[in-house]
mmCIF file of N, CA and C and ligand atoms in Angstrom:
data_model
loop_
_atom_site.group_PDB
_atom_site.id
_atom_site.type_symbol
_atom_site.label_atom_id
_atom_site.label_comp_id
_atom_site.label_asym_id
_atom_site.label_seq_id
_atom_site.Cartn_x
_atom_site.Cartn_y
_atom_site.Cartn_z
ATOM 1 N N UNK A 1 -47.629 -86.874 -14.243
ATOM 2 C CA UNK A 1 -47.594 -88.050 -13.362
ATOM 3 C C UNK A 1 -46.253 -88.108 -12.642
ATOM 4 N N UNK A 2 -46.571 -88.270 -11.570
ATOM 5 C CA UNK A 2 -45.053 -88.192 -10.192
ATOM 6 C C UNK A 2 -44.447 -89.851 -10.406
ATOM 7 N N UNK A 3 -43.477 -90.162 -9.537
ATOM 8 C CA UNK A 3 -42.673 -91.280 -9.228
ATOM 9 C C UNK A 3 -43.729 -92.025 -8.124
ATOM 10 N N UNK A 4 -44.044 -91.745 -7.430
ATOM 11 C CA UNK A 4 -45.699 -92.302 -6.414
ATOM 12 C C UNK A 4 -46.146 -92.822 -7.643
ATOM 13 N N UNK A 5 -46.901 -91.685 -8.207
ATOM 14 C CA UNK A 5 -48.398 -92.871 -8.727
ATOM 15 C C UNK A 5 -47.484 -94.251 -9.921
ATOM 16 N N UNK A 6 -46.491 -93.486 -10.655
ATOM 17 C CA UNK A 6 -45.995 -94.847 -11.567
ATOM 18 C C UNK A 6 -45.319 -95.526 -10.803
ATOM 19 N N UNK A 7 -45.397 -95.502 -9.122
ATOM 20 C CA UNK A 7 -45.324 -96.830 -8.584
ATOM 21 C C UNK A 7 -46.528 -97.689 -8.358
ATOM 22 N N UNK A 8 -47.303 -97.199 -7.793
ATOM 23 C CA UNK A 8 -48.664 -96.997 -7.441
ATOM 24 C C UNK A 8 -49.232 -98.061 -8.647
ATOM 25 N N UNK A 9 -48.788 -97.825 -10.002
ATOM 26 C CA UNK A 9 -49.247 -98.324 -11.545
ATOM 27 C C UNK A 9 -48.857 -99.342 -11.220
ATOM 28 N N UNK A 10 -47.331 -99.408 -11.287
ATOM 29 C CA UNK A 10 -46.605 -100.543 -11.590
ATOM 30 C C UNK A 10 -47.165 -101.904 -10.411
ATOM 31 N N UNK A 11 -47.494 -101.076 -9.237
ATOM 32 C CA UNK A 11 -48.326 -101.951 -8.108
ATOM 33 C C UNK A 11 -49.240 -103.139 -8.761
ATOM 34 N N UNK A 12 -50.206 -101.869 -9.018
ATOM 35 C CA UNK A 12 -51.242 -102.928 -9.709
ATOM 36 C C UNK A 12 -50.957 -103.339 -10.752
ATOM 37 N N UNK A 13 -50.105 -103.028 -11.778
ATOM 38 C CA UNK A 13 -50.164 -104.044 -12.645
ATOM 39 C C UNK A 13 -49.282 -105.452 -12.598
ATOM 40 N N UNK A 14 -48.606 -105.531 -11.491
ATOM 41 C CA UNK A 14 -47.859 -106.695 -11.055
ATOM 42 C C UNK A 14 -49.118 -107.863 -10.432
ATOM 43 N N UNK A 15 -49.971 -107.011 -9.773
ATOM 44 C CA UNK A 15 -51.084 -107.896 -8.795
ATOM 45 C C UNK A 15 -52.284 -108.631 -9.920
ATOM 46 N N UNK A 16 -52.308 -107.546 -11.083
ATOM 47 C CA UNK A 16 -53.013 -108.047 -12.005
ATOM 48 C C UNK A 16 -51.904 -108.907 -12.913
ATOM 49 N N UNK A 17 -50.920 -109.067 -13.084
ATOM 50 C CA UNK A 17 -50.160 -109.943 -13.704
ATOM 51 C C UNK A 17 -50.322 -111.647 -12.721
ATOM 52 N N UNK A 18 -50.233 -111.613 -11.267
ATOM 53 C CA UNK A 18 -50.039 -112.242 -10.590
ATOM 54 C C UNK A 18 -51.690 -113.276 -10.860
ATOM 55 N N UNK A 19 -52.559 -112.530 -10.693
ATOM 56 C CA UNK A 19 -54.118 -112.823 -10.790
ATOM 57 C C UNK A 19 -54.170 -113.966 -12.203
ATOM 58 N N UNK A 20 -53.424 -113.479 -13.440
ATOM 59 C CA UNK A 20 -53.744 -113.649 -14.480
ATOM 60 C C UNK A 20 -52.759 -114.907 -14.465
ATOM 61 N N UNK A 21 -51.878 -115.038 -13.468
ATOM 62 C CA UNK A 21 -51.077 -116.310 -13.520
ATOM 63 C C UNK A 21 -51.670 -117.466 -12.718
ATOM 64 N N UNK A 22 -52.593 -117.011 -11.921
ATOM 65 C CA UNK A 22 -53.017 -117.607 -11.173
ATOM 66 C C UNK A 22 -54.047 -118.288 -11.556
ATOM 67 N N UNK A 23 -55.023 -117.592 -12.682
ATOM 68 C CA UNK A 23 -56.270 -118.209 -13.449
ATOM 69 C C UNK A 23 -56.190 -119.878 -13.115
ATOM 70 N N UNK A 24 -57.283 -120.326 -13.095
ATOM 71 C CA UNK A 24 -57.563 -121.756 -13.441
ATOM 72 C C UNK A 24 -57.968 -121.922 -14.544
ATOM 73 N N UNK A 25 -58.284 -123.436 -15.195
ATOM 74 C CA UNK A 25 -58.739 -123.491 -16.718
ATOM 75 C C UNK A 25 -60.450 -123.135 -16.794
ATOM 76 N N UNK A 26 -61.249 -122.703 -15.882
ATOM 77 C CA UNK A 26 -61.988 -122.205 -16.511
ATOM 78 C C UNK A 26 -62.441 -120.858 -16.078
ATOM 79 N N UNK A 27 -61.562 -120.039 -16.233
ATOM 80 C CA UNK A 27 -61.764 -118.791 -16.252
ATOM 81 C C UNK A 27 -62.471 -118.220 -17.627
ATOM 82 N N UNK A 28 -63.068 -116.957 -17.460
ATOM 83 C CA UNK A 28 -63.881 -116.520 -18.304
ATOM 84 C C UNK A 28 -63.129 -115.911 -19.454
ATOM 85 N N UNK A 29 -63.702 -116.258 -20.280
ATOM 86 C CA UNK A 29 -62.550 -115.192 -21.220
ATOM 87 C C UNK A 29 -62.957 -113.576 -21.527
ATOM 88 N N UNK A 30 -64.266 -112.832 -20.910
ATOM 89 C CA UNK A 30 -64.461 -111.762 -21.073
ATOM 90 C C UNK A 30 -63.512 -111.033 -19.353
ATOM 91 N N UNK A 31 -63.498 -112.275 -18.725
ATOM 92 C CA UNK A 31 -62.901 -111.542 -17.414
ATOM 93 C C UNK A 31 -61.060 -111.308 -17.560
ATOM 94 N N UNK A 32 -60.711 -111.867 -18.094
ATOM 95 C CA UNK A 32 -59.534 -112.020 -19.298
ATOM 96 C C UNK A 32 -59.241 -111.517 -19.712
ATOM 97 N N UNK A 33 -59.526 -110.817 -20.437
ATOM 98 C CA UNK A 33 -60.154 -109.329 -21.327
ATOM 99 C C UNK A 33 -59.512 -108.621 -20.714
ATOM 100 N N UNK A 34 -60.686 -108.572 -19.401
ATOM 101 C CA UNK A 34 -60.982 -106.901 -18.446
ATOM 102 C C UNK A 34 -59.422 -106.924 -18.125
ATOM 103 N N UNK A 35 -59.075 -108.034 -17.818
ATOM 104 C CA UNK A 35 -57.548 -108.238 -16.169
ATOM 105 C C UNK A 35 -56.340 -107.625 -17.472
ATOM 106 N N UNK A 36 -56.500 -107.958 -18.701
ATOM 107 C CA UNK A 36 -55.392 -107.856 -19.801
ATOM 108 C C UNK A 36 -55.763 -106.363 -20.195
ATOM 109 N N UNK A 37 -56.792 -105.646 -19.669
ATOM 110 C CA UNK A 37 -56.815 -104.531 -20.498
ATOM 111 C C UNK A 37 -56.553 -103.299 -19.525
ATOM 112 N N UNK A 38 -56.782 -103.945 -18.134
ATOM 113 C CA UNK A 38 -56.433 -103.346 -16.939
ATOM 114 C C UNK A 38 -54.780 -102.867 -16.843
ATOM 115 N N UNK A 39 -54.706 -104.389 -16.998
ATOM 116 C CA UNK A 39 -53.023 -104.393 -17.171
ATOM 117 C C UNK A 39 -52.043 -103.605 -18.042
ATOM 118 N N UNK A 40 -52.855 -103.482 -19.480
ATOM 119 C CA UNK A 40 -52.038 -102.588 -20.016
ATOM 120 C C UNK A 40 -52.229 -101.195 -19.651
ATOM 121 N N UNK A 41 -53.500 -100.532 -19.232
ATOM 122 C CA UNK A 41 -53.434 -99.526 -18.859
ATOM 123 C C UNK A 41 -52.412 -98.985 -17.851
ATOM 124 N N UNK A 42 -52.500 -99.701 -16.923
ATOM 125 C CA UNK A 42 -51.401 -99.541 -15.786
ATOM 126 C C UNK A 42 -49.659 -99.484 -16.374
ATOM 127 N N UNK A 43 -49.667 -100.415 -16.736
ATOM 128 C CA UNK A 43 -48.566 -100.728 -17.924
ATOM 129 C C UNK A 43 -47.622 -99.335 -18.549
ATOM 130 N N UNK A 44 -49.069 -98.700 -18.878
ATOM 131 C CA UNK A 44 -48.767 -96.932 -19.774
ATOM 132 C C UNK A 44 -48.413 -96.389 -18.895
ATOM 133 N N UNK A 45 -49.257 -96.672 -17.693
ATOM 134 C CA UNK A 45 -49.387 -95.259 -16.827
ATOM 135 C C UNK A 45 -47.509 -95.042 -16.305
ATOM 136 N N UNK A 46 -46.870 -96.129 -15.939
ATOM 137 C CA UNK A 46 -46.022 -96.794 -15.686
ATOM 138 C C UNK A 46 -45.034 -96.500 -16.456
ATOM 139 N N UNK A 47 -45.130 -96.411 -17.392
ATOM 140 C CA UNK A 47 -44.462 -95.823 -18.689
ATOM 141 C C UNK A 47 -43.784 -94.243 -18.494
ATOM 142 N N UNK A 48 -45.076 -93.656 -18.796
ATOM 143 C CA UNK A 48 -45.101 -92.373 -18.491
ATOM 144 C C UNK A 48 -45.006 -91.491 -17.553
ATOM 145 N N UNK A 49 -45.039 -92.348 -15.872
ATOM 146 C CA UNK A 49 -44.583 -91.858 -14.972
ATOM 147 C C UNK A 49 -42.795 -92.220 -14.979
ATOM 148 N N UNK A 50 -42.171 -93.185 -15.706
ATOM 149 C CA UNK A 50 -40.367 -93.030 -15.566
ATOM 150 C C UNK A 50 -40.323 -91.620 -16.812
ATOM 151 N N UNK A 51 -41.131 -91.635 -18.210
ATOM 152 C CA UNK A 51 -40.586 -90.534 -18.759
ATOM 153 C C UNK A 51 -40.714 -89.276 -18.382
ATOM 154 N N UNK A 52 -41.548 -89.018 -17.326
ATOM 155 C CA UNK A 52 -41.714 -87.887 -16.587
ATOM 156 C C UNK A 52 -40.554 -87.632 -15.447
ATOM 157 N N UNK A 53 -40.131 -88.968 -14.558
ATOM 158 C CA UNK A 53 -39.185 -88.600 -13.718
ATOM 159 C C UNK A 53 -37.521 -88.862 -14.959
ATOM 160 N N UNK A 54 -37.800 -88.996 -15.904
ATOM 161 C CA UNK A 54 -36.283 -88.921 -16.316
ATOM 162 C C UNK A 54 -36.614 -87.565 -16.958
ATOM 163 N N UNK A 55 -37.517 -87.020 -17.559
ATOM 164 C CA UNK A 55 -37.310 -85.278 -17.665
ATOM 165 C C UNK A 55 -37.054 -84.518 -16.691
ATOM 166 N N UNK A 56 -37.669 -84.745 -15.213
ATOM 167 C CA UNK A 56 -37.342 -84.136 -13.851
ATOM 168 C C UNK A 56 -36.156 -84.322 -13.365
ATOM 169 N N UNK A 57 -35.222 -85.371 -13.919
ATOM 170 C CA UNK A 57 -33.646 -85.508 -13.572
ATOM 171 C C UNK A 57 -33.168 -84.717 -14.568
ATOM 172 N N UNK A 58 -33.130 -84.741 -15.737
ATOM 173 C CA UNK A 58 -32.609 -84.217 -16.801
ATOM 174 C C UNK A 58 -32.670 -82.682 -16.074
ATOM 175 N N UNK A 59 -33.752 -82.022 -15.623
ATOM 176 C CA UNK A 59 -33.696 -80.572 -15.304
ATOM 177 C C UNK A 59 -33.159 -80.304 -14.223
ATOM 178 N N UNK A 60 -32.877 -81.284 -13.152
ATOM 179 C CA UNK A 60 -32.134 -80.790 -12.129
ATOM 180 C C UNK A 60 -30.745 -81.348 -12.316
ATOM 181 N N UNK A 61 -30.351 -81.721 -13.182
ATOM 182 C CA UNK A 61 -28.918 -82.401 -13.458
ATOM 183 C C UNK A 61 -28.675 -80.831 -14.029
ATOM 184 N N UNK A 62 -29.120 -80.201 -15.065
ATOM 185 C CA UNK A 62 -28.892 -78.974 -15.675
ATOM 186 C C UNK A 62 -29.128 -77.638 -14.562
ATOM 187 N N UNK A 63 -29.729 -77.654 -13.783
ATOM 188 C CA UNK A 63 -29.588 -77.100 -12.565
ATOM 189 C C UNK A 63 -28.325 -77.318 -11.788
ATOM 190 N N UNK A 64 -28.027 -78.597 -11.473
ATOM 191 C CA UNK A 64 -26.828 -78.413 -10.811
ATOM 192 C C UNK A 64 -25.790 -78.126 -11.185
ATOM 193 N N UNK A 65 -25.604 -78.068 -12.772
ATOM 194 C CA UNK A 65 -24.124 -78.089 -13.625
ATOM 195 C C UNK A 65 -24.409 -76.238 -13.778
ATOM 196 N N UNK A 66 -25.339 -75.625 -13.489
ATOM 197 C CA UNK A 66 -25.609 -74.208 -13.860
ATOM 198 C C UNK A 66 -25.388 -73.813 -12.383
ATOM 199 N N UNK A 67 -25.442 -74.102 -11.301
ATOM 200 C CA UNK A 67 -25.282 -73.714 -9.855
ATOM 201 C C UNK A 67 -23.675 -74.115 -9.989
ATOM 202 N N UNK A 68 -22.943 -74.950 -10.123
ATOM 203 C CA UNK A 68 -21.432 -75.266 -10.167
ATOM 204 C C UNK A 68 -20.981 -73.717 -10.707
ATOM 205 N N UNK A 69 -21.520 -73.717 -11.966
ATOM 206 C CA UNK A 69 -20.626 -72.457 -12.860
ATOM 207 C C UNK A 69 -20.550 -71.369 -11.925
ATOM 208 N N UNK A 70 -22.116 -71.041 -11.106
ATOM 209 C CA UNK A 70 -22.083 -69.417 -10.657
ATOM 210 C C UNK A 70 -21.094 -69.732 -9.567
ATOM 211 N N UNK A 71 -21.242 -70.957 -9.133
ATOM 212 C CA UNK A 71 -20.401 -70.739 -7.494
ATOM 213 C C UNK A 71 -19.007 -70.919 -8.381
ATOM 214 N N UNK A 72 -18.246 -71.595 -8.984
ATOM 215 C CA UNK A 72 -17.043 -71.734 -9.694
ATOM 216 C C UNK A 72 -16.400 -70.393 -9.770
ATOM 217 N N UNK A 73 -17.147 -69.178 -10.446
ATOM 218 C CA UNK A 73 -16.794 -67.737 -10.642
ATOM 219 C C UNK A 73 -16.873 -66.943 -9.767
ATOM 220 N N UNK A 74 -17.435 -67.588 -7.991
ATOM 221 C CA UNK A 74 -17.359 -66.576 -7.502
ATOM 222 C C UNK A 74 -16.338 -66.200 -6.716
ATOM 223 N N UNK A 75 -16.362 -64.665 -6.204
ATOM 224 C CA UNK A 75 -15.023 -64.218 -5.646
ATOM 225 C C UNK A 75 -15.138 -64.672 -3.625
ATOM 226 N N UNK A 76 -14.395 -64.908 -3.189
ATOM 227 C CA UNK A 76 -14.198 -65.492 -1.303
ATOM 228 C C UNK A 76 -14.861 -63.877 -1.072
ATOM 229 N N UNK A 77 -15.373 -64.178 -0.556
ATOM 230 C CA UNK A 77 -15.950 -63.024 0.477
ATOM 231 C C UNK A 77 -15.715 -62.400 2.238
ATOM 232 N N UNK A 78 -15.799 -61.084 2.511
ATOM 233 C CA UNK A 78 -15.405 -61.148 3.672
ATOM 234 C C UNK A 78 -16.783 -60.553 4.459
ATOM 235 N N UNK A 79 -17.639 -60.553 5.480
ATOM 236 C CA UNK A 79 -18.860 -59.860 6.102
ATOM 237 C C UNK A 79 -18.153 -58.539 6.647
ATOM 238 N N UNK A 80 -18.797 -57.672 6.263
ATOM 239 C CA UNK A 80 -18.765 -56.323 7.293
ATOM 240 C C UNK A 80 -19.563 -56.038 7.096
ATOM 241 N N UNK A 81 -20.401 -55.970 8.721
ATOM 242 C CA UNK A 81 -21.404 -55.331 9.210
ATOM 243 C C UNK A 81 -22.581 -56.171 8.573
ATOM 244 N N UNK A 82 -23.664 -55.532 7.908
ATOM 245 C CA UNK A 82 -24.797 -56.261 7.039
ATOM 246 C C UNK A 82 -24.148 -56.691 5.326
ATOM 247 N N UNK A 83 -22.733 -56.807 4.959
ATOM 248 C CA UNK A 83 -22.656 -56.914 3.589
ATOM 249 C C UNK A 83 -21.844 -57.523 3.484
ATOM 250 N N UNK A 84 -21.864 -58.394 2.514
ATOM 251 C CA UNK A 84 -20.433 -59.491 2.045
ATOM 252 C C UNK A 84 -19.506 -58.390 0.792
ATOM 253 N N UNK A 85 -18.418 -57.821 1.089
ATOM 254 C CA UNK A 85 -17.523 -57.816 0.499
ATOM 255 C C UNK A 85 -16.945 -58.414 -0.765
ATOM 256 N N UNK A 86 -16.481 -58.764 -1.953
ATOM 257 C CA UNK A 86 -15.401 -59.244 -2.355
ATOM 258 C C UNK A 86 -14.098 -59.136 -1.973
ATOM 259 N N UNK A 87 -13.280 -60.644 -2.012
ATOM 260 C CA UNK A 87 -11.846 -60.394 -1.757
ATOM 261 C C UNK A 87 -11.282 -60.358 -2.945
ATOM 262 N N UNK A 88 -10.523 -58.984 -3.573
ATOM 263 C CA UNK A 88 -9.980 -59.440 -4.516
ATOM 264 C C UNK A 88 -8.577 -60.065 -4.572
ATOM 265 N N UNK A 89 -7.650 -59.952 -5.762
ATOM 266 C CA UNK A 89 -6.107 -60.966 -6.133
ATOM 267 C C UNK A 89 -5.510 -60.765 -5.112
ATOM 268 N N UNK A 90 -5.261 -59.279 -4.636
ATOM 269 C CA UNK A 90 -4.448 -58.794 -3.762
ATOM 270 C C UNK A 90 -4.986 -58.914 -2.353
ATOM 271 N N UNK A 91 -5.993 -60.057 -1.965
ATOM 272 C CA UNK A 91 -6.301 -60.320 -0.622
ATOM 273 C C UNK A 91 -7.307 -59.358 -0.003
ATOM 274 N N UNK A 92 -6.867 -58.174 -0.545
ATOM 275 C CA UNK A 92 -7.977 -56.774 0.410
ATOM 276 C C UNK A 92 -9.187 -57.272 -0.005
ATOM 277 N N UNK A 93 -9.783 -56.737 0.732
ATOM 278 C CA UNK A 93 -11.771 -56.525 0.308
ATOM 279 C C UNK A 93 -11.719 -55.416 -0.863
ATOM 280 N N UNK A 94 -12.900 -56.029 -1.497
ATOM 281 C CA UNK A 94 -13.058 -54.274 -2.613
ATOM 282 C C UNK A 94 -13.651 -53.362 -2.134
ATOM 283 N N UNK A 95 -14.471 -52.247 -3.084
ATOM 284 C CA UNK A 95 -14.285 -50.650 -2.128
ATOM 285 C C UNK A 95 -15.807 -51.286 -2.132
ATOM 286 N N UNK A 96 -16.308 -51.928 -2.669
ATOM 287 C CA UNK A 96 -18.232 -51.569 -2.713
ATOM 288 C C UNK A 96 -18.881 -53.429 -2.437
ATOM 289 N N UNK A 97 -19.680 -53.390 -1.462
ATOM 290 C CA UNK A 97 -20.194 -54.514 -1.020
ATOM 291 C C UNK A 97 -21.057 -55.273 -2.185
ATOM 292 N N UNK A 98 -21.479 -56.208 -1.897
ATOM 293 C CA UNK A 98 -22.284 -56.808 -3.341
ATOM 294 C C UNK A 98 -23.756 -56.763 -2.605
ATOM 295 N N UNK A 99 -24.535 -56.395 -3.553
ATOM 296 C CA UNK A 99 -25.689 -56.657 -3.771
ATOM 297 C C UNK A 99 -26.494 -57.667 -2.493
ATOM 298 N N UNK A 100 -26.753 -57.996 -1.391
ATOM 299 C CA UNK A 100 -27.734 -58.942 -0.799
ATOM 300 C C UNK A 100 -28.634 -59.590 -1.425
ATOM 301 N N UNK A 101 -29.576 -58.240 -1.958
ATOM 302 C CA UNK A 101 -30.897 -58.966 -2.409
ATOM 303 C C UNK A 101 -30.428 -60.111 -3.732
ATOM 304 N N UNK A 102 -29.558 -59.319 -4.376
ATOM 305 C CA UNK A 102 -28.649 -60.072 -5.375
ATOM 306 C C UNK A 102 -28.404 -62.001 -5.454
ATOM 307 N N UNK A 103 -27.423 -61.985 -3.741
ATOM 308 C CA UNK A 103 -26.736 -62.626 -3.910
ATOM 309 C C UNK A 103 -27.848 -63.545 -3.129
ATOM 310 N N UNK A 104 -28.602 -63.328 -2.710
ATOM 311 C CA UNK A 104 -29.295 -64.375 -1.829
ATOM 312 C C UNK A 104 -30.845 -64.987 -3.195
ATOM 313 N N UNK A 105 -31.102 -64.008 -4.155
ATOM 314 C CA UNK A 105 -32.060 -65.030 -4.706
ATOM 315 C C UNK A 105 -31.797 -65.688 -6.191
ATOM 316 N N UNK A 106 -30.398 -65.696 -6.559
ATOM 317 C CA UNK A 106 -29.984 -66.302 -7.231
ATOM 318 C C UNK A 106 -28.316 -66.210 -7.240
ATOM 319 N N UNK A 107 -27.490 -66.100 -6.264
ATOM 320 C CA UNK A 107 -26.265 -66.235 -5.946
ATOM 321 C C UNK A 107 -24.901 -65.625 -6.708
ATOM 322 N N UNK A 108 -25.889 -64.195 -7.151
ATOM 323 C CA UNK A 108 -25.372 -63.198 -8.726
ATOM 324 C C UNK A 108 -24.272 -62.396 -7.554
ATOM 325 N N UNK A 109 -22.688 -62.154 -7.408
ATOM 326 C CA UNK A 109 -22.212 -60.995 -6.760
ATOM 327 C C UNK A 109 -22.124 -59.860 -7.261
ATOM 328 N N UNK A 110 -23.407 -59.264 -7.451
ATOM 329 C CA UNK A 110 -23.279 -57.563 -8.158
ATOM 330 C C UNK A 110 -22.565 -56.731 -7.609
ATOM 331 N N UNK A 111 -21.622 -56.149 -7.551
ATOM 332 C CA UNK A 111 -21.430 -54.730 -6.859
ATOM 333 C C UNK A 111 -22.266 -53.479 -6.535
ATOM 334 N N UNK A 112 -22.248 -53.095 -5.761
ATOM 335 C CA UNK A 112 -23.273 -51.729 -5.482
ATOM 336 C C UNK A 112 -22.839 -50.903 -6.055
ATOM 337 N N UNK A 113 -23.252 -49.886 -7.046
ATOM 338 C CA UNK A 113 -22.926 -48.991 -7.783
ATOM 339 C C UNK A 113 -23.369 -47.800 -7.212
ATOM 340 N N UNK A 114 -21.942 -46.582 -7.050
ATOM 341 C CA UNK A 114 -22.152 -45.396 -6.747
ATOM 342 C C UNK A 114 -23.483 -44.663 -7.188
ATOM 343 N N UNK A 115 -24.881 -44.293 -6.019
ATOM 344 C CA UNK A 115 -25.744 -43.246 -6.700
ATOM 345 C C UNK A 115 -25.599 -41.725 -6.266
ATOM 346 N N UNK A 116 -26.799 -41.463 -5.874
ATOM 347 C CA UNK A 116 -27.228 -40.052 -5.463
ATOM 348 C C UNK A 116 -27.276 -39.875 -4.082
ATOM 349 N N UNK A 117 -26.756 -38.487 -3.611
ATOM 350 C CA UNK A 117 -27.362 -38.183 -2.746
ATOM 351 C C UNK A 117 -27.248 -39.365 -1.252
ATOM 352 N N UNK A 118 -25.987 -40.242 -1.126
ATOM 353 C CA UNK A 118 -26.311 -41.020 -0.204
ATOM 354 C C UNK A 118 -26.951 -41.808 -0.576
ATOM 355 N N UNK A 119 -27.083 -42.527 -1.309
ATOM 356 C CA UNK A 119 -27.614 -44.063 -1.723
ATOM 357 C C UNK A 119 -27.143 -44.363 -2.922
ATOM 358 N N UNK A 120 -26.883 -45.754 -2.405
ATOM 359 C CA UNK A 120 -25.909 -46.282 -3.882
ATOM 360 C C UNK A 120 -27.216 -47.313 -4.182
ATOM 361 N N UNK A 121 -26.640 -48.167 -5.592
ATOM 362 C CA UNK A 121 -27.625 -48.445 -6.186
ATOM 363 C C UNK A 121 -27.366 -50.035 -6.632
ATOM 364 N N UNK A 122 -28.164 -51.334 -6.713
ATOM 365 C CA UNK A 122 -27.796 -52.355 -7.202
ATOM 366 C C UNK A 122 -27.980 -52.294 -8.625
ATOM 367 N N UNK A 123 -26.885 -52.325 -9.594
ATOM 368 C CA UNK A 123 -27.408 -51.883 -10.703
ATOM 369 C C UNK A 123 -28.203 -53.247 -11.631
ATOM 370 N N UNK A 124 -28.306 -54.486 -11.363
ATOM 371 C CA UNK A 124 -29.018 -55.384 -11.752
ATOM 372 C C UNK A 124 -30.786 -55.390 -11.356
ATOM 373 N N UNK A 125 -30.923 -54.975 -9.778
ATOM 374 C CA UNK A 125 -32.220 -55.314 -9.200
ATOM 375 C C UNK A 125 -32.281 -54.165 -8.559
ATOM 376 N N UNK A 126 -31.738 -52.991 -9.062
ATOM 377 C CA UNK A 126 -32.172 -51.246 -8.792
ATOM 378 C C UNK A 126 -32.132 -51.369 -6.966
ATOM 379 N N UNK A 127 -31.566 -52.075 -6.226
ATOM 380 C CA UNK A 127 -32.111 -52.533 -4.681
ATOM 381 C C UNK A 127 -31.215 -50.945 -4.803
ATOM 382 N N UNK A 128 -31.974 -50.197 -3.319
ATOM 383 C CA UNK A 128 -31.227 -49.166 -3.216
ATOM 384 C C UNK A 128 -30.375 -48.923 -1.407
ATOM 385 N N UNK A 129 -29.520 -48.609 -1.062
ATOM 386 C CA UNK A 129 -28.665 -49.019 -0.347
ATOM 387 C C UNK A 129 -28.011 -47.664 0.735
ATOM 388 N N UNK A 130 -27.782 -47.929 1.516
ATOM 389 C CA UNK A 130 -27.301 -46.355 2.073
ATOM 390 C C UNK A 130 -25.738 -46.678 1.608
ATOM 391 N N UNK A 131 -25.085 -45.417 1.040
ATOM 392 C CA UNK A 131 -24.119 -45.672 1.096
ATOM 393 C C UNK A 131 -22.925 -45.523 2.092
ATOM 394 N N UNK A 132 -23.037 -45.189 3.303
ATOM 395 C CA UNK A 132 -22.110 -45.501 4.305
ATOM 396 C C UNK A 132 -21.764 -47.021 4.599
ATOM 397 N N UNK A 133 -23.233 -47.817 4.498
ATOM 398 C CA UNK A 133 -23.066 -48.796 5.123
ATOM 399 C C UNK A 133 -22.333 -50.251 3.950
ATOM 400 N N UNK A 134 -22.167 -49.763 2.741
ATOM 401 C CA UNK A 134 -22.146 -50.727 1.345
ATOM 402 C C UNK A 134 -20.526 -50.234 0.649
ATOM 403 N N UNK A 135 -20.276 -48.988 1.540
ATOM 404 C CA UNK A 135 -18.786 -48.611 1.134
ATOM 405 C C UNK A 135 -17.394 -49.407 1.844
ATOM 406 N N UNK A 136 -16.632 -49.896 1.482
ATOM 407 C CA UNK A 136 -15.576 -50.569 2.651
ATOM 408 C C UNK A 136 -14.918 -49.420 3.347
ATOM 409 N N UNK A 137 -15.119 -49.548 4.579
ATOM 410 C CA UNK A 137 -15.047 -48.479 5.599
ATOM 411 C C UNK A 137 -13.471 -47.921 5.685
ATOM 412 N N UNK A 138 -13.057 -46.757 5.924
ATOM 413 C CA UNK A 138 -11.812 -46.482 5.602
ATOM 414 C C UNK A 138 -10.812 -47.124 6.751
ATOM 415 N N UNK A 139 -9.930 -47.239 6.126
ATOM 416 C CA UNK A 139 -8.733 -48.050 6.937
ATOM 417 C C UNK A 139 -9.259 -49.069 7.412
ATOM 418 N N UNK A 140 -10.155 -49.737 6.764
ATOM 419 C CA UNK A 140 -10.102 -51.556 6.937
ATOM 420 C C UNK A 140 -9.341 -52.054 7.002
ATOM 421 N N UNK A 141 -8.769 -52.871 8.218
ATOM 422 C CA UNK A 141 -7.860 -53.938 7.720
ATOM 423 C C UNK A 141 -8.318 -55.555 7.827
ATOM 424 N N UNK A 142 -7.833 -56.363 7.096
ATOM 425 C CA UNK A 142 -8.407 -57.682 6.980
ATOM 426 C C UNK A 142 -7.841 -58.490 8.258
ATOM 427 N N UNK A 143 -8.949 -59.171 8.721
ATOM 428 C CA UNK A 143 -8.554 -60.008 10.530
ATOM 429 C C UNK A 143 -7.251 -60.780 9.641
ATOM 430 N N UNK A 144 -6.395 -60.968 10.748
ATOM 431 C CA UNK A 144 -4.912 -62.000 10.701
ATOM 432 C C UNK A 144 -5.487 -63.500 10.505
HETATM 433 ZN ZN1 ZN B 1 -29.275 -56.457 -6.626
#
């Protein structure tokens, strides 16, 4: 149950609260019943739609404190060409670009690891890479 419908609940069970205040003295007492049994149903539903949206906060509160950490650890980056770089202590870029597929579906900066033959390798998600284009090009220098 979403935040809609345990409004949706809470709707009607206010209108059926309102009804039941409204009774005159000779209302039925089986109709009484129905309006009080209506009411609590709604009541639950109402219930169980906040313990559902306070588990759905609880998981994106833990989502966001787990997105802080990865971005917290990560290294400034510089673009060359199709690849983000690391900058490391000493300001330069490092020798091997990170990962794309990597960094774009969960924000991991892998390094590309030396392979075969002209293609280097993501060693987390095997992505495979030309290596001219994933190497930091010789005599880079970093823009002023
Ligand atoms: Zn990868």
């Amino acid at each position: 149950m979403d935040i809609m419908m345990g409004l949706a609940a809470a709707t009607q069970a206010l209108d059926i609260a309102k009804k039941l205040r409204e009774f005159d003295q000779d209302f039925k007492a089986s109709e009484f019943r129905l309006q009080i049994a209506e009411l609590y149903g709604n009541l639950a539903d109402v219930k169980i739609a906040l313990a559902d949206a306070k588990a759905a906060l609880q998981e994106k509160d833990q989502e966001i404190e787990r997105l802080k950490r990865v971005n917290e650890g990560k290294l400034k980056t510089i673009r060359i060409g199709n690849y983000n770089f690391g900058i490391g202590e000493d300001g330069k870029p490092l020798s091997k670009a990170f990962c794309p597929a990597c960094e774009q579906s969960n924000g991991a900066q892998i390094p590309i690891s030396r392979g075969l033959s002209g293609h280097d390798l993501c060693p987390k998600c095997q992505g495979v890479y030309d290596a001219r284009a994933t190497n930091l090009p010789v005599g880079f220098k970093m823009p002023e």
